[in-house]
Amino acid sequence: MEYKIGKTRIILKTGDITEEDTQAIVNAANSTLMGGGGVDGAIHRKGGPSILEECKKIREKEYPEGLPTGEAVITTGGNLKAKYVIHTVGPVCHGKFTEREEKLLYNAYYNSLKIAKENKVKTISFPSISTGAYRCPIYNAAKTAIRAAVDFIKKENYLEQIRFVLFTEEIYEKYAEALKEIIDEI
Ligand code: AR6
């Protein structure tokens, strides 16, 4: 499914984000930036050690205590097709989604888009942040993700493509439902 706002196409698709050929892909990391399971594990495995090396430097120089939830940083894409990986940390939901989780997840998407623009990235792919190990309800997370993308596009008519690369058909359906609802509100 696709929807265009200004010059930016929002694209929903199923797939493995490590295969995407956008200029940047986003990693659903944790605040240590030292890798993990899920998307994070897949990105580091396929991207190779240079990504972790840069993450270590970022920790030393900028975030000795770890990257706070909702913030984002950028590294090389290593051996990936993408030139950059943008690492962000979504909230841990444990199945609940209050204003707090919503705000933090919104910030994770919005700050990733800001850092993309600062690095002249015009095409970017997101996974469904916080809906795996961090257990945020998928429909709520989908609406928050798309709302952040639409808000960013309205403010900064810069990006060409924002892809949401969803791991399963079930997650895709939830995002498609959320996108339709948001289109109706526009
Ligand atoms: N491509 C696209 N989506 C994927 C892929 C993939 N290769 N692999 C999994 N997903 P998760 P989180 C989906 O757990 O909830 C890590 O250990 C998955 O089905 O990767 O933000 C980190 O180090 C789910 O829908 O991220 C953190 O500690 C979505 O990606 C923690 O997990 C997110 O699942 C972050 O948890």
Coordinates of C-alpha atoms and ligand atoms in Angstrom, one line a residue:
M1 CA 0.0 0.0 0.0
E2 CA 1.2 3.5 -0.8
Y3 CA 0.1 7.1 -0.1
K4 CA 1.7 10.3 -1.3
I5 CA 1.9 13.5 0.7
G6 CA 3.7 16.4 -1.0
K7 CA 6.7 14.8 -2.6
T8 CA 7.0 12.0 0.0
R9 CA 5.6 8.5 -0.6
I10 CA 4.6 6.4 2.4
I11 CA 5.0 2.8 1.5
L12 CA 3.8 -0.2 3.5
K13 CA 5.3 -3.6 2.6
T14 CA 6.1 -6.9 4.2
G15 CA 9.8 -8.0 4.2
D16 CA 13.1 -8.2 6.0
I17 CA 14.4 -4.7 6.6
T18 CA 18.1 -5.8 6.2
E19 CA 17.4 -6.3 2.5
E20 CA 16.0 -2.8 1.9
D21 CA 17.9 -0.5 -0.6
T22 CA 16.8 2.8 0.9
Q23 CA 19.6 5.2 1.8
A24 CA 19.0 4.5 5.5
I25 CA 17.3 1.8 7.5
V26 CA 16.2 2.2 11.1
N27 CA 17.2 -0.1 13.9
A28 CA 14.9 -0.9 16.8
A29 CA 17.8 -0.9 19.2
N30 CA 18.1 -0.8 23.0
S31 CA 19.8 2.0 25.0
T32 CA 23.2 0.1 25.2
L33 CA 23.5 0.3 21.4
M34 CA 25.5 -3.0 21.8
G35 CA 23.1 -5.2 19.7
G36 CA 20.4 -7.7 20.7
G37 CA 17.8 -9.9 19.2
G38 CA 15.1 -9.2 16.6
V39 CA 15.8 -6.4 14.0
D40 CA 18.8 -5.3 16.0
G41 CA 20.5 -8.7 15.8
A42 CA 19.7 -9.1 12.1
I43 CA 21.1 -5.7 11.3
H44 CA 24.4 -6.3 13.1
R45 CA 24.8 -9.8 11.7
K46 CA 24.3 -8.7 8.1
G47 CA 25.9 -5.3 8.4
G48 CA 29.1 -6.5 10.0
P49 CA 31.3 -5.3 12.9
S50 CA 31.8 -1.7 11.6
I51 CA 28.3 -0.8 12.9
L52 CA 29.1 -1.9 16.4
E53 CA 32.5 -0.1 16.3
E54 CA 30.7 3.1 15.6
C55 CA 28.1 2.5 18.2
K56 CA 30.8 2.0 20.8
K57 CA 32.3 5.4 19.8
I58 CA 28.9 7.1 20.1
R59 CA 28.5 5.6 23.6
E60 CA 31.9 6.8 24.7
K61 CA 31.7 10.3 23.2
E62 CA 28.0 11.2 23.4
Y63 CA 26.0 8.8 25.5
P64 CA 28.1 7.1 28.2
E65 CA 24.9 6.3 30.1
G66 CA 23.2 4.9 27.0
L67 CA 20.9 6.3 24.4
P68 CA 17.7 7.6 26.0
T69 CA 14.4 6.2 24.8
G70 CA 13.0 8.2 21.9
E71 CA 16.4 9.5 20.8
A72 CA 18.2 8.5 17.6
V73 CA 21.8 8.3 16.4
I74 CA 23.3 7.4 13.0
T75 CA 26.1 5.1 11.9
T76 CA 27.4 3.6 8.6
G77 CA 25.4 0.7 7.1
G78 CA 28.5 -1.5 6.9
N79 CA 27.9 -4.3 4.5
L80 CA 24.2 -3.5 4.1
K81 CA 22.7 -2.1 1.0
A82 CA 21.7 1.0 3.0
K83 CA 24.4 3.6 3.4
Y84 CA 23.3 4.4 7.0
V85 CA 21.7 2.7 9.9
I86 CA 19.8 5.0 12.2
H87 CA 19.5 3.5 15.7
T88 CA 16.6 4.5 17.9
V89 CA 15.1 3.2 21.1
G90 CA 11.4 2.7 21.5
P91 CA 9.6 2.3 24.8
V92 CA 9.1 -1.0 26.6
C93 CA 5.3 -1.4 26.7
H94 CA 4.6 -4.7 28.4
G95 CA 1.3 -4.7 26.5
K96 CA 0.1 -1.3 27.7
F97 CA 0.0 1.9 25.7
T98 CA -0.6 5.1 27.7
E99 CA 0.3 8.7 26.7
R100 CA 3.8 8.0 28.0
E101 CA 4.6 5.1 25.7
E102 CA 2.9 6.9 22.8
K103 CA 5.0 10.0 23.2
L104 CA 8.3 8.0 23.5
L105 CA 7.4 6.0 20.4
Y106 CA 6.4 9.1 18.5
N107 CA 9.8 10.7 19.4
A108 CA 11.7 7.6 18.2
Y109 CA 10.2 7.9 14.7
Y110 CA 10.3 11.7 14.6
N111 CA 13.9 12.0 15.8
S112 CA 14.9 9.3 13.3
L113 CA 13.4 11.3 10.5
K114 CA 15.1 14.4 11.7
I115 CA 18.5 12.8 11.8
A116 CA 17.8 11.4 8.3
K117 CA 17.3 14.9 6.9
E118 CA 20.3 16.2 8.7
N119 CA 22.3 13.6 6.8
K120 CA 20.7 14.3 3.4
V121 CA 18.9 11.0 3.4
K122 CA 15.9 11.0 1.1
T123 CA 14.7 7.4 1.4
I124 CA 14.3 5.6 4.7
S125 CA 12.9 2.2 5.9
F126 CA 11.5 1.6 9.4
P127 CA 10.7 -1.6 11.1
S128 CA 7.7 -1.8 13.5
I129 CA 9.6 -0.4 16.5
S130 CA 8.7 -1.7 20.0
T131 CA 6.3 -4.3 18.8
G132 CA 8.5 -7.3 19.3
A133 CA 10.5 -7.8 22.5
Y134 CA 9.2 -4.5 23.8
R135 CA 5.5 -5.7 23.4
C136 CA 3.7 -2.5 22.4
P137 CA 0.2 -3.2 21.0
I138 CA 0.7 -3.2 17.2
Y139 CA -2.3 -1.1 16.1
N140 CA -1.5 1.7 18.6
A141 CA 2.2 1.5 17.6
A142 CA 1.2 1.6 13.9
K143 CA -0.9 4.7 14.3
T144 CA 1.8 6.5 16.3
A145 CA 4.4 5.5 13.7
I146 CA 2.4 6.8 10.8
R147 CA 1.3 9.9 12.6
A148 CA 4.9 10.8 13.3
A149 CA 5.7 10.3 9.6
V150 CA 2.8 12.4 8.4
D151 CA 3.7 15.2 10.9
F152 CA 7.3 15.2 9.7
I153 CA 6.3 15.3 6.0
K154 CA 3.9 18.2 6.6
K155 CA 6.7 20.2 8.4
E156 CA 9.6 19.2 6.2
N157 CA 8.7 18.5 2.6
Y158 CA 12.1 16.8 2.0
L159 CA 12.0 13.0 2.0
E160 CA 11.1 11.0 -1.1
Q161 CA 10.2 7.7 0.5
I162 CA 9.3 6.5 4.0
R163 CA 8.9 2.7 4.0
F164 CA 7.5 0.6 6.8
V165 CA 8.9 -2.9 6.3
L166 CA 6.7 -5.2 8.3
F167 CA 7.8 -8.7 9.2
T168 CA 4.5 -10.5 8.9
E169 CA 1.2 -10.2 7.0
E170 CA -0.6 -9.7 10.3
I171 CA 1.5 -6.6 11.2
Y172 CA 1.1 -5.3 7.7
E173 CA -2.7 -5.5 8.0
K174 CA -2.6 -3.4 11.2
Y175 CA -0.4 -0.8 9.6
A176 CA -2.7 -0.7 6.5
E177 CA -5.7 -0.1 8.8
A178 CA -3.9 2.6 10.7
L179 CA -2.8 4.4 7.4
K180 CA -6.3 4.3 6.1
E181 CA -7.6 5.9 9.3
I182 CA -5.0 8.6 9.2
I183 CA -5.7 9.3 5.5
D184 CA -9.4 9.8 6.4
E185 CA -8.4 12.4 9.1
I186 CA -6.1 14.4 6.7
Ligands
AR6_1 N1 12.9 -7.1 9.4 C1 11.8 -6.5 9.7 N2 11.1 -6.6 10.8 C2 11.7 -7.5 11.7 C3 12.9 -8.3 11.5 C4 13.5 -8.0 10.2 N3 14.6 -8.6 9.9 N4 13.1 -9.1 12.6 C5 12.1 -8.8 13.4 N5 11.2 -7.9 12.9 P1 12.1 -6.3 17.9 P2 11.5 -4.1 19.8 C6 10.0 -7.3 13.5 O1 12.0 -7.3 19.0 O2 10.2 -4.6 20.1 C7 16.2 -6.3 20.5 O3 16.7 -7.3 21.2 C8 9.3 -8.0 14.7 O4 8.4 -9.0 14.2 O5 13.2 -6.4 16.9 O6 11.7 -2.6 19.5 C9 16.8 -4.9 20.8 O7 18.2 -5.1 21.1 C10 8.6 -6.9 15.4 O8 7.4 -6.6 14.7 O9 12.2 -4.8 18.5 C11 16.1 -4.4 22.0 O10 16.6 -5.0 23.2 C12 9.5 -5.7 15.1 O11 10.4 -6.1 14.1 C13 14.7 -5.0 21.8 O12 14.8 -6.1 21.0 C14 10.3 -5.2 16.3 O13 10.7 -6.3 17.1 C15 13.8 -4.0 21.0 O14 12.5 -4.5 20.9

